[in-house]
C-alpha cells in the first residue's frame, strides 16, 4: 500500500491502550467520512485471531469466544470443536504466550481438518503489551493540509494521542 508504514508499538496498560486506540480510530474515521482519507489502516494486538467463515475472515480476541459464537457462519460441529480449544486457551490466560496461541491455532486447524483459524501476531513478533499498527502517512499529510476549524482540533487530538505510542 503506497504511503503506509507498519510499526510495532509497546504499551504498559492494555486497557488504556485499547481505550486510546478506540478514540483515535473514532476521530480518524470521522475525518475520513468528511475528507475521504483514513490514517489508521489496521491494528493487530498480540491476541487477535482471524476466523474464516462463509462471509469472510472475522477478527476476534482470544477470550471472546462466547461473543463471536453467534456471529460466525459455521456449522455446529465446527463451533463445538472451536469452543473446546478456546476454552482451553482461556483457562490459561494469565500465563498465555504468543507461542501458546500459535500452537493452539495449529492444533485447532488440525482438529477441524482445514485451515480456517489464523494467527499472525506470532509471525510479526508481537507479545503481550504490543500491537502492530498500519498508518497511512499520505492520508495523514493530506488531512493535515485540509482540515480546519473544529475538524482541526479533532485531527490534532488524534495525532497527539497516537504520538503517545509511536
CSV table of N, CA and C in Angstrom, one decimal:
chain,number,residue,atom,x,y,z
A,1,UNK,N,0.8,-1.2,0.0
A,1,UNK,CA,0.0,0.0,0.0
A,1,UNK,C,0.9,1.2,0.0
A,2,UNK,N,0.8,2.0,-1.0
A,2,UNK,CA,1.6,3.2,-1.1
A,2,UNK,C,1.3,4.2,0.1
A,3,UNK,N,2.4,4.7,0.7
A,3,UNK,CA,2.3,5.7,1.7
A,3,UNK,C,2.0,5.2,3.1
A,4,UNK,N,2.1,3.8,3.2
A,4,UNK,CA,1.8,3.3,4.5
A,4,UNK,C,3.1,2.9,5.2
A,5,UNK,N,3.1,2.9,6.5
A,5,UNK,CA,4.1,2.3,7.3
A,5,UNK,C,3.5,1.4,8.4
A,6,UNK,N,4.3,0.4,8.8
A,6,UNK,CA,3.8,-0.5,9.8
A,6,UNK,C,4.8,-0.3,11.0
A,7,UNK,N,4.2,-0.4,12.2
A,7,UNK,CA,5.0,-0.1,13.4
A,7,UNK,C,4.5,-1.0,14.5
A,8,UNK,N,5.4,-1.6,15.2
A,8,UNK,CA,5.1,-2.3,16.4
A,8,UNK,C,5.2,-1.3,17.5
A,9,UNK,N,4.2,-1.2,18.3
A,9,UNK,CA,4.2,-0.3,19.4
A,9,UNK,C,4.1,-1.0,20.7
A,10,UNK,N,4.6,-0.4,21.7
A,10,UNK,CA,4.6,-1.0,23.1
A,10,UNK,C,3.8,-0.2,24.0
A,11,UNK,N,3.2,-0.8,25.0
A,11,UNK,CA,2.4,0.0,25.9
A,11,UNK,C,2.4,-0.8,27.3
A,12,UNK,N,2.1,0.0,28.3
A,12,UNK,CA,2.1,-0.6,29.7
A,12,UNK,C,0.8,-1.2,30.1
A,13,UNK,N,-0.3,-0.5,29.8
A,13,UNK,CA,-1.6,-0.8,30.2
A,13,UNK,C,-2.5,-1.1,29.0
A,14,UNK,N,-2.8,-2.4,28.8
A,14,UNK,CA,-3.6,-2.8,27.6
A,14,UNK,C,-5.0,-2.1,27.6
A,15,UNK,N,-5.6,-2.0,28.7
A,15,UNK,CA,-6.9,-1.4,28.7
A,15,UNK,C,-6.9,0.1,28.3
A,16,UNK,N,-5.9,0.8,28.8
A,16,UNK,CA,-5.7,2.2,28.5
A,16,UNK,C,-5.4,2.3,27.0
A,17,UNK,N,-4.5,1.4,26.5
A,17,UNK,CA,-4.2,1.5,25.1
A,17,UNK,C,-5.4,1.2,24.2
A,18,UNK,N,-6.2,0.3,24.5
A,18,UNK,CA,-7.4,0.0,23.8
A,18,UNK,C,-8.4,1.2,23.8
A,19,UNK,N,-8.6,1.8,24.9
A,19,UNK,CA,-9.4,3.0,25.0
A,19,UNK,C,-8.9,4.1,24.1
A,20,UNK,N,-7.6,4.3,24.2
A,20,UNK,CA,-7.0,5.4,23.4
A,20,UNK,C,-7.1,5.1,21.9
A,21,UNK,N,-6.9,3.8,21.5
A,21,UNK,CA,-7.0,3.5,20.1
A,21,UNK,C,-8.4,3.6,19.6
A,22,UNK,N,-9.4,3.3,20.5
A,22,UNK,CA,-10.8,3.4,20.1
A,22,UNK,C,-11.1,4.9,19.8
A,23,UNK,N,-10.6,5.8,20.7
A,23,UNK,CA,-10.8,7.2,20.5
A,23,UNK,C,-10.0,7.7,19.2
A,24,UNK,N,-8.8,7.3,19.0
A,24,UNK,CA,-8.0,7.7,17.8
A,24,UNK,C,-8.8,7.2,16.6
A,25,UNK,N,-9.1,6.0,16.5
A,25,UNK,CA,-9.8,5.4,15.3
A,25,UNK,C,-11.1,6.2,15.1
A,26,UNK,N,-11.9,6.4,16.2
A,26,UNK,CA,-13.1,7.1,16.1
A,26,UNK,C,-12.9,8.5,15.4
A,27,UNK,N,-11.9,9.2,15.9
A,27,UNK,CA,-11.6,10.6,15.3
A,27,UNK,C,-11.2,10.5,13.9
A,28,UNK,N,-10.3,9.6,13.6
A,28,UNK,CA,-9.8,9.5,12.2
A,28,UNK,C,-10.9,9.0,11.3
A,29,UNK,N,-11.8,8.1,11.8
A,29,UNK,CA,-12.9,7.6,11.0
A,29,UNK,C,-13.9,8.8,10.7
A,30,UNK,N,-14.1,9.6,11.6
A,30,UNK,CA,-15.0,10.8,11.4
A,30,UNK,C,-14.4,11.6,10.3
A,31,UNK,N,-13.1,11.9,10.5
A,31,UNK,CA,-12.4,12.8,9.5
A,31,UNK,C,-12.4,12.1,8.1
A,32,UNK,N,-12.3,10.8,8.1
A,32,UNK,CA,-12.3,10.1,6.8
A,32,UNK,C,-13.7,10.2,6.1
A,33,UNK,N,-14.7,10.2,7.0
A,33,UNK,CA,-16.1,10.3,6.4
A,33,UNK,C,-16.3,11.7,5.8
A,34,UNK,N,-15.6,12.7,6.2
A,34,UNK,CA,-15.7,14.0,5.7
A,34,UNK,C,-14.7,14.3,4.6
A,35,UNK,N,-13.5,13.7,4.7
A,35,UNK,CA,-12.5,14.1,3.7
A,35,UNK,C,-12.0,12.9,2.9
A,36,UNK,N,-12.5,11.7,3.2
A,36,UNK,CA,-12.2,10.6,2.3
A,36,UNK,C,-10.9,9.9,2.5
A,37,UNK,N,-10.1,10.2,3.6
A,37,UNK,CA,-8.8,9.6,3.8
A,37,UNK,C,-8.7,9.2,5.2
A,38,UNK,N,-8.4,7.9,5.5
A,38,UNK,CA,-8.2,7.5,6.8
A,38,UNK,C,-6.7,7.2,7.1
A,39,UNK,N,-6.3,7.6,8.3
A,39,UNK,CA,-4.9,7.4,8.7
A,39,UNK,C,-4.6,6.0,9.2
A,40,UNK,N,-5.5,5.4,10.0
A,40,UNK,CA,-5.3,4.1,10.6
A,40,UNK,C,-5.9,3.1,9.6
A,41,UNK,N,-5.0,2.2,9.1
A,41,UNK,CA,-5.4,1.2,8.2
A,41,UNK,C,-5.5,-0.2,8.8
A,42,UNK,N,-5.0,-0.3,10.0
A,42,UNK,CA,-5.1,-1.6,10.7
A,42,UNK,C,-4.4,-1.6,12.0
A,43,UNK,N,-4.9,-2.4,12.9
A,43,UNK,CA,-4.3,-2.6,14.3
A,43,UNK,C,-4.5,-4.1,14.6
A,44,UNK,N,-3.4,-4.6,15.0
A,44,UNK,CA,-3.3,-6.1,15.4
A,44,UNK,C,-2.7,-6.2,16.8
A,45,UNK,N,-3.5,-6.7,17.7
A,45,UNK,CA,-2.9,-6.9,19.1
A,45,UNK,C,-2.4,-8.4,19.1
A,46,UNK,N,-1.6,-8.6,20.1
A,46,UNK,CA,-0.9,-9.9,20.3
A,46,UNK,C,-1.9,-11.1,20.4
A,47,UNK,N,-3.1,-10.8,20.8
A,47,UNK,CA,-4.1,-11.9,21.0
A,47,UNK,C,-5.2,-11.9,20.0
A,48,UNK,N,-5.0,-11.2,18.8
A,48,UNK,CA,-6.1,-11.2,17.8
A,48,UNK,C,-5.9,-12.5,16.9
A,49,UNK,N,-7.0,-13.1,16.6
A,49,UNK,CA,-7.1,-14.2,15.7
A,49,UNK,C,-8.1,-13.9,14.6
A,50,UNK,N,-7.9,-14.6,13.5
A,50,UNK,CA,-8.9,-14.5,12.4
A,50,UNK,C,-9.5,-15.8,12.2
A,51,UNK,N,-10.8,-15.8,11.9
A,51,UNK,CA,-11.6,-17.0,11.6
A,51,UNK,C,-12.3,-16.8,10.3
A,52,UNK,N,-12.1,-17.7,9.4
A,52,UNK,CA,-12.8,-17.7,8.1
A,52,UNK,C,-14.1,-18.4,8.2
A,53,UNK,N,-15.2,-17.7,7.8
A,53,UNK,CA,-16.5,-18.4,7.8
A,53,UNK,C,-17.0,-18.2,6.4
A,54,UNK,N,-18.3,-18.4,6.2
A,54,UNK,CA,-18.9,-18.3,4.9
A,54,UNK,C,-18.9,-16.8,4.3
A,55,UNK,N,-18.7,-15.8,5.2
A,55,UNK,CA,-18.8,-14.4,4.8
A,55,UNK,C,-17.4,-13.8,4.6
A,56,UNK,N,-16.4,-14.5,5.1
A,56,UNK,CA,-15.0,-13.9,5.0
A,56,UNK,C,-14.3,-14.1,6.3
A,57,UNK,N,-13.2,-13.4,6.5
A,57,UNK,CA,-12.4,-13.6,7.7
A,57,UNK,C,-12.8,-12.5,8.7
A,58,UNK,N,-13.1,-13.0,9.9
A,58,UNK,CA,-13.5,-12.1,11.0
A,58,UNK,C,-12.5,-12.1,12.1
A,59,UNK,N,-12.2,-11.0,12.7
A,59,UNK,CA,-11.1,-10.8,13.7
A,59,UNK,C,-11.7,-10.8,15.1
A,60,UNK,N,-11.1,-11.5,16.0
A,60,UNK,CA,-11.5,-11.6,17.4
A,60,UNK,C,-10.3,-11.7,18.3
A,61,UNK,N,-10.5,-11.4,19.5
A,61,UNK,CA,-9.5,-11.6,20.5
A,61,UNK,C,-9.7,-12.9,21.2
A,62,UNK,N,-8.6,-13.5,21.6
A,62,UNK,CA,-8.7,-14.7,22.4
A,62,UNK,C,-9.5,-14.4,23.7
A,63,UNK,N,-10.4,-15.1,24.1
A,63,UNK,CA,-11.2,-14.8,25.2
A,63,UNK,C,-12.6,-14.3,24.9
A,64,UNK,N,-12.8,-14.0,23.6
A,64,UNK,CA,-14.1,-13.5,23.1
A,64,UNK,C,-15.0,-14.6,22.5
A,65,UNK,N,-14.7,-15.9,22.7
A,65,UNK,CA,-15.4,-16.9,22.0
A,65,UNK,C,-16.9,-16.8,22.3
A,66,UNK,N,-17.3,-16.6,23.6
A,66,UNK,CA,-18.8,-16.5,23.8
A,66,UNK,C,-19.5,-15.4,23.0
A,67,UNK,N,-18.7,-14.4,22.6
A,67,UNK,CA,-19.3,-13.3,21.9
A,67,UNK,C,-19.3,-13.5,20.4
A,68,UNK,N,-18.3,-14.3,19.9
A,68,UNK,CA,-18.3,-14.4,18.4
A,68,UNK,C,-19.0,-15.7,18.0
A,69,UNK,N,-19.3,-16.5,18.9
A,69,UNK,CA,-20.0,-17.8,18.5
A,69,UNK,C,-21.3,-17.5,17.7
A,70,UNK,N,-22.0,-16.5,18.1
A,70,UNK,CA,-23.3,-16.2,17.3
A,70,UNK,C,-23.0,-15.4,16.0
A,71,UNK,N,-21.8,-14.9,15.8
A,71,UNK,CA,-21.6,-14.1,14.6
A,71,UNK,C,-20.9,-14.9,13.5
A,72,UNK,N,-20.4,-16.1,13.8
A,72,UNK,CA,-19.8,-16.9,12.8
A,72,UNK,C,-20.8,-17.8,12.1
A,73,UNK,N,-20.6,-17.8,10.8
A,73,UNK,CA,-21.5,-18.6,9.9
A,73,UNK,C,-20.7,-19.9,9.6
A,74,UNK,N,-20.8,-20.8,10.7
A,74,UNK,CA,-20.1,-22.1,10.6
A,74,UNK,C,-21.1,-23.2,11.1
A,75,UNK,N,-20.8,-24.4,10.7
A,75,UNK,CA,-21.7,-25.5,11.2
A,75,UNK,C,-21.5,-25.7,12.7
A,76,UNK,N,-22.5,-26.3,13.3
A,76,UNK,CA,-22.5,-26.5,14.8
A,76,UNK,C,-21.3,-27.4,15.2
A,77,UNK,N,-20.9,-28.4,14.5
A,77,UNK,CA,-19.8,-29.2,14.9
A,77,UNK,C,-18.5,-28.4,14.9
A,78,UNK,N,-18.3,-27.6,13.9
A,78,UNK,CA,-17.1,-26.8,13.9
A,78,UNK,C,-17.0,-25.8,15.1
A,79,UNK,N,-18.2,-25.2,15.4
A,79,UNK,CA,-18.2,-24.3,16.5
A,79,UNK,C,-17.9,-25.1,17.8
A,80,UNK,N,-18.4,-26.3,18.0
A,80,UNK,CA,-18.2,-27.0,19.2
A,80,UNK,C,-16.7,-27.4,19.4
A,81,UNK,N,-16.0,-27.8,18.3
A,81,UNK,CA,-14.6,-28.0,18.3
A,81,UNK,C,-13.8,-26.8,18.7
A,82,UNK,N,-14.2,-25.7,18.1
A,82,UNK,CA,-13.6,-24.4,18.4
A,82,UNK,C,-13.8,-24.0,19.8
A,83,UNK,N,-15.0,-24.2,20.3
A,83,UNK,CA,-15.3,-23.9,21.7
A,83,UNK,C,-14.4,-24.6,22.7
A,84,UNK,N,-14.1,-25.9,22.5
A,84,UNK,CA,-13.3,-26.7,23.4
A,84,UNK,C,-11.9,-26.1,23.4
A,85,UNK,N,-11.3,-25.8,22.2
A,85,UNK,CA,-10.0,-25.3,22.1
A,85,UNK,C,-9.9,-23.9,22.7
A,86,UNK,N,-10.8,-23.0,22.5
A,86,UNK,CA,-10.8,-21.7,23.0
A,86,UNK,C,-11.0,-21.7,24.5
A,87,UNK,N,-11.8,-22.6,25.0
A,87,UNK,CA,-12.0,-22.7,26.5
A,87,UNK,C,-10.6,-23.1,27.1
A,88,UNK,N,-9.9,-24.0,26.5
A,88,UNK,CA,-8.6,-24.4,27.0
A,88,UNK,C,-7.6,-23.2,27.0
A,89,UNK,N,-7.6,-22.4,25.9
A,89,UNK,CA,-6.7,-21.3,25.9
A,89,UNK,C,-7.1,-20.3,27.0
A,90,UNK,N,-8.4,-20.0,27.1
A,90,UNK,CA,-8.8,-19.0,28.1
A,90,UNK,C,-8.6,-19.4,29.5
A,91,UNK,N,-8.6,-20.7,29.8
A,91,UNK,CA,-8.3,-21.2,31.1
A,91,UNK,C,-6.9,-21.0,31.5
A,92,UNK,N,-6.0,-20.7,30.6
A,92,UNK,CA,-4.6,-20.5,30.8
A,92,UNK,C,-4.2,-19.0,30.6
A,93,UNK,N,-5.2,-18.1,30.6
A,93,UNK,CA,-5.0,-16.7,30.2
A,93,UNK,C,-3.8,-16.1,30.8
A,94,UNK,N,-3.6,-16.2,32.1
A,94,UNK,CA,-2.6,-15.4,32.8
A,94,UNK,C,-1.2,-15.8,32.4
A,95,UNK,N,-1.0,-17.0,32.0
A,95,UNK,CA,0.4,-17.4,31.5
A,95,UNK,C,0.4,-17.6,30.0
A,96,UNK,N,-0.6,-17.3,29.3
A,96,UNK,CA,-0.7,-17.5,27.9
A,96,UNK,C,0.4,-16.6,27.1
A,97,UNK,N,1.1,-17.2,26.2
A,97,UNK,CA,2.1,-16.5,25.4
A,97,UNK,C,1.7,-16.6,23.9
A,98,UNK,N,2.3,-15.8,23.1
A,98,UNK,CA,2.0,-15.9,21.7
A,98,UNK,C,2.4,-17.3,21.1
A,99,UNK,N,3.4,-17.9,21.6
A,99,UNK,CA,3.8,-19.3,21.2
A,99,UNK,C,2.6,-20.3,21.5
A,100,UNK,N,2.0,-20.1,22.7
A,100,UNK,CA,0.9,-21.0,23.1
A,100,UNK,C,-0.3,-20.8,22.1
A,101,UNK,N,-0.6,-19.5,21.8
A,101,UNK,CA,-1.7,-19.3,20.9
A,101,UNK,C,-1.4,-19.9,19.5
A,102,UNK,N,-0.2,-19.7,19.0
A,102,UNK,CA,0.2,-20.2,17.7
A,102,UNK,C,0.0,-21.8,17.7
A,103,UNK,N,0.4,-22.4,18.8
A,103,UNK,CA,0.3,-23.8,18.9
A,103,UNK,C,-1.2,-24.3,19.0
A,104,UNK,N,-2.0,-23.6,19.8
A,104,UNK,CA,-3.4,-23.9,19.8
A,104,UNK,C,-4.1,-23.7,18.5
A,105,UNK,N,-3.7,-22.7,17.8
A,105,UNK,CA,-4.3,-22.4,16.4
A,105,UNK,C,-3.9,-23.6,15.5
A,106,UNK,N,-2.7,-24.0,15.5
A,106,UNK,CA,-2.2,-25.1,14.7
A,106,UNK,C,-3.0,-26.4,15.0
A,107,UNK,N,-3.1,-26.7,16.3
A,107,UNK,CA,-3.8,-27.9,16.7
A,107,UNK,C,-5.3,-27.8,16.4
A,108,UNK,N,-5.9,-26.6,16.5
A,108,UNK,CA,-7.3,-26.4,16.2
A,108,UNK,C,-7.6,-26.6,14.8
A,109,UNK,N,-6.8,-26.1,13.9
A,109,UNK,CA,-6.9,-26.3,12.5
A,109,UNK,C,-6.8,-27.7,12.1
A,110,UNK,N,-5.9,-28.4,12.8
A,110,UNK,CA,-5.7,-29.9,12.5
A,110,UNK,C,-6.9,-30.6,13.0
A,111,UNK,N,-7.5,-30.3,14.1
A,111,UNK,CA,-8.7,-30.9,14.6
A,111,UNK,C,-9.9,-30.7,13.7
A,112,UNK,N,-9.9,-29.5,13.1
A,112,UNK,CA,-11.0,-29.1,12.2
A,112,UNK,C,-10.8,-29.8,10.8
A,113,UNK,N,-9.6,-30.2,10.5
A,113,UNK,CA,-9.3,-30.8,9.2
A,113,UNK,C,-9.2,-29.8,8.1
A,114,UNK,N,-9.1,-28.5,8.4
A,114,UNK,CA,-9.0,-27.4,7.4
A,114,UNK,C,-8.4,-26.2,8.1
A,115,UNK,N,-7.8,-25.3,7.4
A,115,UNK,CA,-7.2,-24.1,8.0
A,115,UNK,C,-8.2,-23.0,7.8
A,116,UNK,N,-8.9,-22.7,8.9
A,116,UNK,CA,-9.8,-21.6,8.9
A,116,UNK,C,-9.6,-20.6,10.1
A,117,UNK,N,-8.6,-20.9,10.9
A,117,UNK,CA,-8.3,-20.0,12.0
A,117,UNK,C,-6.8,-19.5,11.8
A,118,UNK,N,-6.7,-18.2,11.9
A,118,UNK,CA,-5.4,-17.6,11.5
A,118,UNK,C,-4.8,-16.8,12.7
A,119,UNK,N,-3.5,-16.8,12.8
A,119,UNK,CA,-2.9,-16.1,13.9
A,119,UNK,C,-1.6,-15.5,13.4
A,120,UNK,N,-1.5,-14.2,13.2
A,120,UNK,CA,-0.4,-13.5,12.6
A,120,UNK,C,0.6,-12.9,13.6
A,121,UNK,N,0.1,-12.7,14.8
A,121,UNK,CA,0.9,-12.0,15.8
A,121,UNK,C,2.2,-12.7,16.1
A,122,UNK,N,2.2,-14.0,16.1
A,122,UNK,CA,3.5,-14.7,16.3
A,122,UNK,C,4.5,-14.4,15.3
A,123,UNK,N,4.1,-14.5,14.0
A,123,UNK,CA,5.0,-14.2,12.9
A,123,UNK,C,5.5,-12.8,12.9
A,124,UNK,N,4.7,-11.9,13.4
A,124,UNK,CA,5.1,-10.5,13.4
A,124,UNK,C,6.0,-10.2,14.6
A,125,UNK,N,6.1,-11.1,15.5
A,125,UNK,CA,7.0,-10.9,16.7
A,125,UNK,C,6.3,-10.1,17.8
A,126,UNK,N,5.0,-10.1,17.9
A,126,UNK,CA,4.3,-9.5,18.9
A,126,UNK,C,4.3,-10.3,20.2
A,127,UNK,N,4.1,-9.6,21.3
A,127,UNK,CA,4.0,-10.2,22.6
A,127,UNK,C,2.9,-9.5,23.4
A,128,UNK,N,2.7,-9.8,24.6
A,128,UNK,CA,1.8,-9.1,25.5
A,128,UNK,C,2.3,-7.6,25.5
A,129,UNK,N,1.3,-6.7,25.6
A,129,UNK,CA,1.6,-5.3,25.6
A,129,UNK,C,2.3,-4.7,24.4
A,130,UNK,N,2.0,-5.4,23.2
A,130,UNK,CA,2.5,-4.9,22.0
A,130,UNK,C,1.3,-4.9,21.0
A,131,UNK,N,1.4,-4.1,20.0
A,131,UNK,CA,0.4,-4.1,18.9
A,131,UNK,C,1.1,-3.7,17.6
A,132,UNK,N,0.6,-4.1,16.5
A,132,UNK,CA,1.1,-3.8,15.2
A,132,UNK,C,0.1,-2.8,14.5
A,133,UNK,N,0.6,-1.7,14.2
A,133,UNK,CA,-0.3,-0.6,13.6
A,133,UNK,C,0.1,-0.3,12.2
A,134,UNK,N,-0.8,-0.2,11.3
A,134,UNK,CA,-0.5,0.3,9.9
A,134,UNK,C,-1.1,1.7,9.8
A,135,UNK,N,-0.2,2.6,9.5
A,135,UNK,CA,-0.6,4.0,9.3
A,135,UNK,C,-0.4,4.4,7.8
A,136,UNK,N,-1.3,5.2,7.4
A,136,UNK,CA,-1.1,5.8,6.0
A,136,UNK,C,-0.7,7.2,6.2
A,137,UNK,N,0.6,7.4,5.9
A,137,UNK,CA,1.2,8.8,6.1
A,137,UNK,C,0.8,9.8,5.0
A,138,UNK,N,0.5,9.3,3.8
A,138,UNK,CA,0.0,10.2,2.8
A,138,UNK,C,-1.4,10.7,3.2
A,139,UNK,N,-2.2,9.9,3.8
A,139,UNK,CA,-3.5,10.4,4.3
A,139,UNK,C,-3.4,11.3,5.4
A,140,UNK,N,-2.4,11.1,6.3
A,140,UNK,CA,-2.1,11.9,7.4
A,140,UNK,C,-1.7,13.3,6.9
A,141,UNK,N,-0.8,13.3,5.9
A,141,UNK,CA,-0.3,14.6,5.3
A,141,UNK,C,-1.5,15.3,4.7
A,142,UNK,N,-2.3,14.6,4.0
A,142,UNK,CA,-3.5,15.2,3.3
A,142,UNK,C,-4.4,15.9,4.3
A,143,UNK,N,-4.8,15.1,5.3
A,143,UNK,CA,-5.7,15.7,6.3
A,143,UNK,C,-5.0,16.9,7.0
A,144,UNK,N,-3.8,16.8,7.3
A,144,UNK,CA,-3.1,17.9,7.9
A,144,UNK,C,-3.2,19.2,7.1
A,145,UNK,N,-3.2,19.0,5.8
A,145,UNK,CA,-3.3,20.2,4.9
A,145,UNK,C,-4.7,20.7,4.6
A,146,UNK,N,-5.7,19.9,4.9
A,146,UNK,CA,-7.1,20.4,4.5
A,146,UNK,C,-8.0,20.7,5.7
A,147,UNK,N,-7.8,20.0,6.8
A,147,UNK,CA,-8.8,20.2,7.9
A,147,UNK,C,-8.7,21.6,8.6
A,148,UNK,N,-9.8,22.1,8.9
A,148,UNK,CA,-9.9,23.5,9.5
A,148,UNK,C,-10.9,23.5,10.6
A,149,UNK,N,-10.9,24.5,11.4
A,149,UNK,CA,-11.9,24.7,12.5
A,149,UNK,C,-12.0,23.6,13.5
A,150,UNK,N,-13.2,23.1,13.8
A,150,UNK,CA,-13.3,22.1,14.8
A,150,UNK,C,-12.7,20.8,14.3
A,151,UNK,N,-12.7,20.5,13.0
A,151,UNK,CA,-12.1,19.3,12.5
A,151,UNK,C,-10.6,19.4,12.7
A,152,UNK,N,-10.0,20.6,12.7
A,152,UNK,CA,-8.5,20.7,13.0
A,152,UNK,C,-8.3,20.3,14.5
A,153,UNK,N,-9.1,20.6,15.4
A,153,UNK,CA,-9.0,20.2,16.8
A,153,UNK,C,-9.1,18.7,16.9
A,154,UNK,N,-10.0,18.1,16.2
A,154,UNK,CA,-10.2,16.7,16.3
A,154,UNK,C,-9.0,16.0,15.7
A,155,UNK,N,-8.5,16.5,14.6
A,155,UNK,CA,-7.3,15.9,14.0
A,155,UNK,C,-6.1,16.0,14.9
A,156,UNK,N,-5.8,17.2,15.5
A,156,UNK,CA,-4.7,17.4,16.3
A,156,UNK,C,-4.8,16.5,17.6
A,157,UNK,N,-6.0,16.3,18.2
A,157,UNK,CA,-6.1,15.5,19.3
A,157,UNK,C,-5.8,14.0,19.0
A,158,UNK,N,-6.3,13.6,17.8
A,158,UNK,CA,-6.0,12.2,17.4
A,158,UNK,C,-4.5,12.0,17.2
A,159,UNK,N,-3.8,12.9,16.5
A,159,UNK,CA,-2.4,12.8,16.3
A,159,UNK,C,-1.6,12.8,17.6
A,160,UNK,N,-2.0,13.7,18.5
A,160,UNK,CA,-1.4,13.8,19.8
A,160,UNK,C,-1.5,12.5,20.6
A,161,UNK,N,-2.7,11.9,20.6
A,161,UNK,CA,-2.9,10.6,21.2
A,161,UNK,C,-2.1,9.5,20.6
A,162,UNK,N,-2.0,9.5,19.3
A,162,UNK,CA,-1.3,8.5,18.5
A,162,UNK,C,0.2,8.6,18.8
A,163,UNK,N,0.7,9.8,18.9
A,163,UNK,CA,2.1,10.0,19.2
A,163,UNK,C,2.6,9.5,20.6
A,164,UNK,N,1.6,9.3,21.4
A,164,UNK,CA,1.9,8.8,22.8
A,164,UNK,C,2.5,7.4,22.6
A,165,UNK,N,2.1,6.7,21.5
A,165,UNK,CA,2.5,5.3,21.4
A,165,UNK,C,3.6,5.1,20.3
A,166,UNK,N,3.8,6.1,19.5
A,166,UNK,CA,4.7,6.0,18.3
A,166,UNK,C,6.0,6.6,18.6
